[in-house]
XYZ file of C-alpha atoms in Angstrom:
569
model
C -54.277 -1.481 43.656
C -54.106 -5.228 42.748
C -55.701 -7.403 45.492
C -53.433 -10.143 46.663
C -54.106 -14.058 45.815
C -56.822 -15.368 48.083
C -54.298 -17.790 49.693
C -51.762 -14.969 50.523
C -54.322 -12.640 51.723
C -55.633 -15.626 53.963
C -52.107 -16.475 55.148
C -51.808 -12.807 56.069
C -54.938 -12.740 58.227
C -54.106 -15.874 59.811
C -50.579 -14.688 60.767
C -52.177 -11.320 62.081
C -54.885 -13.248 64.248
C -52.091 -15.420 65.527
C -50.108 -12.632 66.637
C -53.088 -10.787 68.437
C -51.661 -9.214 71.491
C -53.813 -10.397 74.282
C -51.375 -10.127 77.366
C -53.767 -8.034 79.913
C -56.378 -10.273 81.769
C -59.321 -8.153 80.574
C -63.020 -9.273 80.920
C -63.112 -10.591 77.475
C -59.435 -11.745 76.913
C -60.231 -15.433 77.395
C -62.980 -15.559 75.001
C -61.096 -13.430 72.500
C -58.055 -15.847 72.816
C -60.390 -18.821 72.066
C -61.813 -17.244 68.844
C -58.470 -16.426 67.873
C -57.003 -19.783 68.247
C -60.256 -21.287 66.306
C -59.632 -19.022 63.681
C -56.100 -20.012 63.316
C -56.970 -23.795 63.528
C -59.583 -23.585 60.993
C -57.224 -21.492 58.544
C -54.418 -24.022 59.095
C -56.572 -26.974 59.174
C -59.039 -26.477 56.433
C -59.193 -23.231 54.664
C -55.557 -22.992 53.269
C -55.663 -26.863 52.580
C -58.799 -26.752 50.743
C -58.056 -23.719 48.927
C -54.917 -25.202 47.666
C -56.482 -28.402 46.392
C -60.092 -27.901 45.672
C -60.301 -31.541 44.217
C -59.249 -33.144 47.301
C -61.370 -35.858 48.796
C -64.291 -34.612 50.860
C -63.791 -34.697 54.663
C -66.997 -35.558 56.799
C -66.490 -35.363 60.428
C -68.879 -37.275 62.651
C -69.437 -35.429 65.874
C -72.024 -35.207 68.680
C -72.722 -35.403 72.409
C -71.403 -38.277 74.781
C -73.246 -41.681 74.342
C -75.011 -40.406 70.911
C -73.546 -43.546 69.229
C -70.953 -41.871 66.789
C -68.575 -44.787 66.829
C -71.140 -47.381 66.352
C -72.674 -45.416 63.609
C -69.384 -45.024 61.786
C -68.866 -48.842 61.926
C -72.229 -49.484 60.609
C -71.900 -47.233 57.802
C -68.600 -48.856 56.722
C -69.851 -52.427 57.761
C -66.404 -52.888 59.408
C -65.066 -52.225 62.960
C -62.408 -49.342 62.375
C -63.382 -47.440 65.513
C -64.053 -48.765 69.104
C -67.318 -47.497 70.818
C -66.343 -46.027 74.073
C -68.051 -47.378 77.238
C -66.157 -45.434 79.909
C -66.411 -41.763 79.985
C -64.453 -39.841 79.139
C -62.917 -41.691 76.625
C -59.140 -40.882 75.774
C -58.750 -42.547 72.354
C -57.544 -40.547 69.492
C -60.030 -39.650 66.753
C -60.179 -42.011 63.805
C -59.802 -40.651 60.110
C -61.043 -43.353 57.746
C -60.489 -43.033 54.137
C -60.144 -45.192 50.850
C -56.555 -46.586 50.198
C -56.817 -44.700 47.033
C -56.983 -41.390 49.067
C -54.529 -42.349 51.917
C -51.875 -40.088 50.687
C -54.403 -37.093 50.794
C -54.543 -37.419 54.534
C -51.170 -39.348 55.715
C -49.133 -35.843 55.408
C -49.839 -32.536 57.011
C -52.237 -31.117 54.232
C -54.988 -31.455 56.603
C -54.937 -31.064 60.165
C -51.118 -30.590 60.213
C -51.085 -30.062 63.747
C -52.062 -33.594 64.620
C -49.597 -36.413 64.523
C -50.791 -39.618 62.401
C -50.602 -43.120 63.580
C -51.612 -45.997 61.632
C -51.575 -48.952 64.056
C -54.301 -51.027 65.589
C -55.385 -51.594 69.056
C -55.343 -49.649 72.233
C -51.940 -48.241 72.117
C -52.575 -46.760 68.743
C -55.999 -45.305 69.650
C -54.860 -43.810 72.792
C -52.364 -41.457 71.348
C -53.324 -37.979 72.805
C -53.572 -35.127 70.481
C -52.998 -37.352 67.481
C -55.145 -38.681 64.515
C -55.558 -42.561 63.763
C -55.516 -43.072 60.078
C -57.335 -46.157 58.741
C -57.531 -47.079 55.117
C -60.575 -49.090 54.199
C -62.109 -50.573 51.227
C -65.390 -50.086 52.845
C -65.218 -46.376 51.950
C -65.237 -45.393 48.314
C -62.490 -42.760 47.068
C -63.498 -39.222 47.254
C -64.871 -39.309 50.823
C -63.067 -39.681 54.165
C -64.783 -39.675 57.586
C -63.472 -38.691 61.193
C -65.070 -40.259 64.140
C -64.426 -37.325 66.513
C -64.257 -36.988 70.606
C -67.587 -35.958 72.195
C -68.414 -32.287 71.912
C -69.340 -32.233 75.697
C -66.542 -34.526 77.149
C -65.774 -33.781 80.633
C -62.189 -33.447 79.347
C -61.371 -29.916 78.261
C -58.825 -31.235 75.669
C -61.382 -33.731 74.017
C -63.798 -30.702 73.758
C -61.355 -28.554 71.979
C -60.141 -31.259 69.757
C -63.803 -32.039 68.786
C -64.286 -28.439 67.904
C -61.028 -28.335 66.073
C -62.003 -31.329 63.838
C -65.567 -30.122 63.168
C -63.820 -26.810 61.848
C -61.729 -28.670 59.676
C -64.689 -30.482 57.900
C -66.379 -29.994 54.498
C -69.424 -31.736 55.885
C -70.765 -32.135 59.515
C -72.446 -35.351 60.037
C -73.921 -34.300 63.662
C -75.043 -37.150 65.756
C -77.633 -36.575 68.671
C -80.382 -38.848 70.324
C -84.163 -38.646 70.766
C -83.431 -37.728 74.447
C -80.963 -35.118 73.959
C -81.628 -33.534 70.752
C -82.819 -30.271 72.449
C -79.933 -29.890 74.660
C -77.866 -26.629 74.741
C -74.587 -28.213 73.718
C -75.852 -29.451 70.476
C -77.633 -26.460 69.587
C -74.503 -24.412 70.348
C -72.562 -26.083 67.408
C -75.576 -26.285 65.390
C -75.812 -22.492 65.441
C -72.117 -22.156 64.647
C -72.620 -24.566 61.554
C -75.404 -21.932 60.612
C -73.203 -18.906 61.234
C -70.522 -20.306 59.089
C -72.677 -21.892 56.289
C -71.294 -25.318 56.855
C -72.800 -28.271 55.062
C -74.501 -30.196 57.423
C -76.250 -33.631 57.991
C -78.045 -34.417 61.501
C -78.550 -38.073 62.571
C -81.295 -38.508 65.089
C -80.218 -41.740 66.778
C -81.631 -44.026 69.264
C -85.007 -43.055 68.593
C -87.964 -45.221 69.987
C -89.858 -46.617 66.969
C -93.281 -45.261 68.482
C -91.940 -41.771 68.601
C -90.124 -41.550 65.403
C -92.524 -39.268 63.493
C -93.241 -37.102 66.716
C -89.592 -36.581 67.474
C -88.340 -36.344 63.860
C -91.072 -33.715 63.147
C -90.022 -31.704 66.079
C -86.445 -31.603 65.327
C -86.844 -30.904 61.725
C -88.950 -27.762 62.856
C -86.260 -26.690 65.324
C -83.665 -26.809 62.394
C -85.971 -24.825 60.346
C -86.405 -22.171 62.842
C -82.506 -22.113 63.454
C -81.799 -21.502 59.691
C -80.768 -25.113 59.040
C -83.563 -26.097 57.159
C -81.454 -27.322 54.229
C -79.644 -30.052 56.588
C -80.261 -33.538 55.633
C -82.017 -35.232 58.550
C -81.732 -38.960 59.193
C -83.415 -40.984 61.855
C -82.044 -44.242 63.310
C -84.484 -46.123 65.427
C -83.570 -47.834 69.007
C -82.989 -51.408 67.956
C -80.803 -54.290 69.115
C -77.445 -54.216 67.335
C -76.527 -56.939 64.980
C -72.977 -58.220 65.541
C -72.294 -54.935 66.963
C -73.681 -53.164 63.934
C -76.926 -50.938 63.618
C -79.567 -52.780 61.520
C -78.923 -52.501 58.055
C -82.130 -50.762 57.126
C -81.649 -48.272 59.737
C -78.068 -47.076 58.636
C -78.719 -47.653 54.667
C -80.044 -44.117 53.963
C -77.172 -42.408 55.510
C -74.653 -44.814 53.837
C -76.323 -44.343 50.504
C -76.123 -40.559 50.831
C -72.565 -40.452 51.569
C -71.700 -42.818 48.893
C -73.625 -40.642 46.560
C -71.575 -37.597 47.515
C -68.287 -39.612 47.014
C -69.478 -40.778 43.505
C -70.907 -37.564 42.276
C -67.978 -34.939 41.761
C -70.550 -32.058 41.155
C -72.267 -32.752 44.415
C -69.202 -33.267 46.269
C -67.802 -29.863 44.679
C -71.107 -28.127 45.788
C -70.706 -29.320 49.346
C -66.907 -27.881 49.357
C -67.986 -24.713 47.886
C -70.817 -24.252 50.478
C -68.647 -24.826 53.361
C -65.548 -23.079 51.996
C -67.607 -19.974 51.036
C -69.228 -19.958 54.616
C -66.263 -20.316 56.259
C -64.332 -17.552 54.479
C -67.343 -15.381 54.992
C -67.458 -16.150 58.783
C -63.973 -14.617 59.179
C -65.232 -11.110 59.026
C -67.364 -11.180 62.308
C -64.828 -13.735 63.985
C -61.823 -11.535 63.471
C -63.884 -8.367 64.105
C -64.351 -9.874 67.535
C -60.694 -10.505 67.898
C -60.027 -6.855 66.887
C -62.660 -5.554 69.551
C -60.742 -7.843 72.108
C -57.602 -6.055 71.023
C -59.228 -2.679 71.366
C -60.392 -3.658 75.016
C -56.605 -4.535 75.738
C -55.600 -1.029 74.328
C -58.213 0.383 76.514
C -57.123 -1.167 79.414
C -53.546 -0.325 78.971
C -54.452 3.185 78.510
C -56.332 3.372 81.622
C -53.420 1.514 83.557
C -50.886 3.809 82.090
C -52.867 6.936 82.918
C -53.273 5.738 86.403
C -49.332 5.449 86.841
C -48.949 8.742 84.964
C -51.439 10.419 87.505
C -49.793 8.926 90.325
C -46.395 10.133 89.588
C -47.386 13.464 88.197
C -48.896 13.901 91.510
C -45.403 12.938 93.051
C -43.635 15.617 90.669
C -45.973 18.381 91.930
C -45.611 17.353 95.463
C -41.821 17.476 95.050
C -41.974 20.856 93.257
C -44.265 22.096 96.214
C -41.897 20.674 98.795
C -38.982 22.284 97.229
C -40.720 25.876 96.824
C -42.736 26.255 100.063
C -39.931 26.451 102.561
C -40.616 23.228 104.303
C -37.186 21.817 103.727
C -35.591 24.633 105.556
C -37.010 23.062 108.976
C -34.916 21.076 111.447
C -31.527 20.114 110.671
C -31.423 22.273 107.721
C -32.435 25.343 109.670
C -29.962 24.725 112.432
C -26.853 24.250 109.867
C -28.223 27.371 108.140
C -27.998 29.303 111.381
C -24.514 27.888 112.092
C -23.505 29.009 108.659
C -24.692 32.683 108.734
C -24.821 33.383 112.282
C -27.678 35.162 114.487
C -27.942 37.925 117.060
C -25.337 40.408 117.169
C -24.322 39.714 113.546
C -27.818 40.130 112.292
C -28.157 43.520 114.057
C -24.813 44.911 112.819
C -25.985 43.829 109.199
C -28.943 45.926 109.429
C -27.024 49.182 110.408
C -23.658 48.334 108.784
C -24.311 46.941 105.397
C -21.048 48.310 104.018
C -19.142 46.163 106.629
C -21.003 42.942 105.927
C -18.656 41.093 103.278
C -15.790 41.479 105.970
C -17.760 40.028 108.957
C -19.322 37.124 106.768
C -15.823 36.271 105.566
C -14.745 36.246 108.981
C -17.331 34.436 110.072
C -16.890 31.770 107.456
C -13.024 31.542 108.045
C -13.852 30.731 111.426
C -16.187 27.966 110.477
C -14.360 26.135 107.730
C -17.164 23.116 107.891
C -20.363 25.106 108.295
C -21.248 25.161 104.496
C -20.492 21.334 104.194
C -22.752 20.804 106.937
C -25.370 22.972 105.389
C -25.146 21.247 102.047
C -25.253 17.621 103.778
C -28.328 18.619 105.600
C -29.693 19.859 102.425
C -28.863 16.876 100.530
C -30.686 14.567 103.273
C -33.687 16.766 103.072
C -33.988 16.574 99.416
C -33.456 12.758 99.278
C -36.153 12.370 101.890
C -38.695 14.465 100.099
C -38.055 12.487 96.801
C -38.111 9.109 98.619
C -41.330 10.031 100.336
C -43.197 11.144 97.058
C -41.762 8.154 94.994
C -43.023 5.681 97.826
C -46.420 7.357 97.710
C -46.703 7.347 93.681
C -45.713 3.706 93.873
C -48.491 2.854 96.433
C -51.075 4.880 94.608
C -50.304 3.111 91.458
C -50.510 -0.190 93.016
C -53.776 0.697 94.488
C -55.241 1.957 91.168
C -54.011 -0.994 89.129
C -55.766 -3.429 91.487
C -59.178 -1.934 90.539
C -58.493 -1.520 86.972
C -58.914 -4.393 84.121
C -55.821 -5.875 83.526
C -54.070 -4.499 86.573
C -54.366 -7.488 89.158
C -52.699 -9.860 86.569
C -49.733 -7.516 85.944
C -49.312 -7.053 89.756
C -49.665 -10.809 90.511
C -46.360 -11.749 92.526
C -44.993 -8.182 92.298
C -47.058 -6.134 94.609
C -44.358 -6.103 97.390
C -41.666 -4.957 95.205
C -43.758 -2.425 93.260
C -45.722 -1.020 96.134
C -42.616 1.089 97.095
C -39.481 2.607 95.623
C -37.214 0.248 93.719
C -33.984 -1.191 95.529
C -31.716 1.050 93.741
C -33.834 4.385 94.470
C -31.695 5.608 97.366
C -28.273 5.372 96.091
C -29.478 6.998 92.628
C -31.424 9.627 94.462
C -28.419 10.573 96.424
C -26.124 10.729 93.261
C -28.799 12.994 91.675
C -28.789 15.323 94.605
C -24.959 15.434 94.925
C -24.536 16.177 91.293
C -27.191 18.903 91.651
C -25.005 20.450 94.267
C -21.968 20.121 92.037
C -23.933 21.890 89.396
C -24.746 24.731 91.624
C -21.225 25.042 92.762
C -20.031 25.124 89.136
C -22.646 27.869 88.424
C -21.505 30.006 91.078
C -17.923 29.385 89.855
C -18.692 30.352 86.483
C -20.587 33.421 87.596
C -17.576 34.641 89.855
C -15.108 33.917 87.053
C -15.138 37.881 86.264
C -12.630 40.192 87.544
C -15.089 42.427 89.576
C -16.638 39.609 91.271
C -13.723 37.171 91.707
C -12.325 38.800 94.624
C -15.577 39.228 96.403
C -16.439 35.651 95.754
C -12.914 34.509 97.127
C -13.475 36.378 100.218
C -16.504 34.121 100.857
C -15.705 30.817 99.110
C -17.247 29.060 96.421
C -18.813 26.576 98.769
C -20.387 29.305 100.970
C -21.770 31.112 98.048
C -23.233 27.993 96.475
C -24.887 27.006 99.909
C -26.707 30.303 99.876
C -27.741 29.629 96.359
C -28.988 26.169 97.400
C -31.098 27.852 100.346
C -32.312 30.346 97.969
C -33.902 27.615 95.969
C -36.100 26.495 98.902
C -36.522 30.049 100.494
C -40.275 30.388 99.999
C -41.302 30.254 103.720
C -44.982 29.197 103.117
C -44.293 26.093 105.073
C -42.644 27.328 108.144
C -44.091 28.252 111.594
C -43.658 31.634 113.067
C -40.210 31.190 114.787
C -38.934 29.309 111.846
C -40.219 31.830 109.632
C -38.510 34.544 111.416
C -35.125 32.837 111.498
C -35.156 31.423 108.018
C -36.777 34.355 106.352
C -34.453 36.883 107.690
C -31.380 34.749 107.238
C -32.272 33.975 103.728
C -32.691 37.566 102.861
C -29.251 38.158 104.293
C -27.640 35.710 102.360
C -29.270 36.836 99.072
C -28.245 40.582 99.829
C -24.654 39.284 100.200
C -24.953 37.476 96.895
C -26.315 40.572 95.192
C -23.486 42.449 96.501
C -21.089 39.978 95.043
C -22.738 39.327 91.516
C -25.438 41.562 91.193
C -29.341 41.386 91.620
C -30.056 40.111 87.939
C -27.188 37.414 88.369
C -28.383 36.020 91.541
C -32.141 35.490 90.494
C -30.604 33.670 87.263
C -28.593 31.688 89.518
C -31.495 30.609 91.888
C -33.746 30.000 88.828
C -31.095 27.825 86.957
C -30.672 25.801 89.950
C -34.130 25.180 90.605
C -34.759 24.362 86.998
C -31.858 21.654 87.289
C -33.240 20.327 90.528
C -36.512 19.916 88.987
C -35.298 18.133 85.899
C -33.434 15.674 88.190
C -36.615 14.921 90.333
C -38.526 14.462 87.029
C -35.926 12.082 85.732
C -35.551 10.069 88.783
C -39.645 9.727 88.947
C -39.801 8.821 85.397
C -37.183 6.156 86.000
C -39.444 4.769 88.949
C -42.540 4.892 86.949
C -40.617 2.944 84.088
C -40.970 -0.040 86.129
C -44.757 0.023 85.512
C -44.321 0.966 82.026
C -41.993 -1.819 81.330
C -44.820 -4.199 82.509
C -47.294 -2.560 80.291
C -44.916 -2.739 77.419
C -44.556 -6.379 77.606
C -48.401 -6.878 77.768
C -50.150 -4.039 75.932
C -50.701 -4.034 72.319
C -49.098 -1.624 69.888
C -51.361 1.322 68.775
C -52.182 -0.118 65.349
C -52.575 -3.773 66.587
C -56.370 -3.849 65.965
C -56.065 -1.912 62.807
C -53.704 -4.320 61.040
C -56.382 -7.035 62.083
C -59.217 -4.874 60.265
C -56.793 -4.296 57.328
C -56.152 -7.963 56.939
C -60.135 -8.310 56.965
C -60.372 -5.818 54.196
C -57.475 -7.478 52.147
C -59.116 -11.011 52.270
C -62.295 -9.376 51.230
C -60.648 -7.649 48.265
C -59.143 -11.046 47.307
C -62.148 -12.915 47.532
C -63.805 -10.395 45.290
C -60.923 -10.720 42.729
C -61.373 -14.386 42.764
C -65.091 -14.505 42.442
């Protein structure tokens, strides 16, 4: 298989990282999002532009901590006031990009740092454009080299810190400015470690160094750079001396200026710097994107845990509904009373035991005398089933919410929704009622179909479809494990009576088949209803959870980039 061109592979990797699904508030989500954003920014701001134009001017970004003297250093290197040193902290001015007039076209478009608007004016208005880049063309800088005076890397304003990091990632060369008082601080070294990890070409300026401490402090910093794997970085020392007309003394800034001008003049040296930083940045993508993929894996694991918690709660509800339907507990109270009204008790029961042959006539007479008793029984059954379904759906919703509160990503999904999700949905009651009524209609249709034969038709007509259907419905709930002694005696006996009558009408096998089919249909409707309720949680997950292959796509994009780099080498 032929590897794709390097820029195509890089673009595909960039797009995969930009689309990384990080919708769940997992422990590493924010860090992963920062990494993903930094990768996308560097690809957009530096890697793609540089790969498409390897001979473009070298871009050096001057960065460092608050008060390190970056702006004064840039002005002094150029011998011109192109950027205003900040006195107040934090400064809100836009970063300044200085280039030769010859190179202006290379930076005025969106080739480099395409997300930053360009301004070319002077004064405070031009320098305070938030999120923009002020472009200054100066004869003081030779062709082939551009400098950016970046915001403080430790600014108290987060947007400034982010912009400083973005600018440094877009550089061919870092000129990192620190001071004798702060060179060992954590923030500078976090960035210097980043430079080392990415193989970025680096120069370090030790500014504001007391003359009497130059040797000692410079040696200490050089040793720290060596231990940090940055021994190849160029180190420049600027002593603490009075400014001359706002500029650093010439002898203090000349070494850095001469080195930068040498890079600008020497195409081979300039190309070496570009190759070093470009190769390092491309190589660093492996580990950085692997971190993003790991964050997506964490997202998938969190989504699976949340989904499993919801499944467990609603599986429990299905089991509880099945148990409630089959254990006889629905034959309590109102249902039991309506059943007694329907089949009768006392003398009718005793005569049944001794005169089974006369049973059909007695039952037909009883039904004829009570035209609404089967309807009342069906109504009581409907209410009982609806109550059972609602109770278990309520419990499942509450259990799911409780479980999600304790799981990674769950609280974020529940935010502002707990009251709605903690119980059944607003439409549950009418939907459940419709399902139960449809089930009753299904049972009556079963009875009607079973009684269509010539032999059973007359017997069924003597009883009525509704009456036979009511007995089938009761048979579905006829396991009496959930009843008390008195209820057991009444319900158990009368259910047996109804079943024996149905057997006389349809036959033993047909009765069992009717009850089985009725129970299976009710179970299916309960399952459908509970799945519909659970879908509220699944819909939330579907919006936030990653696709099953999301992390694999990232890893595949890394592998494709590695293949493209190998082919281009």
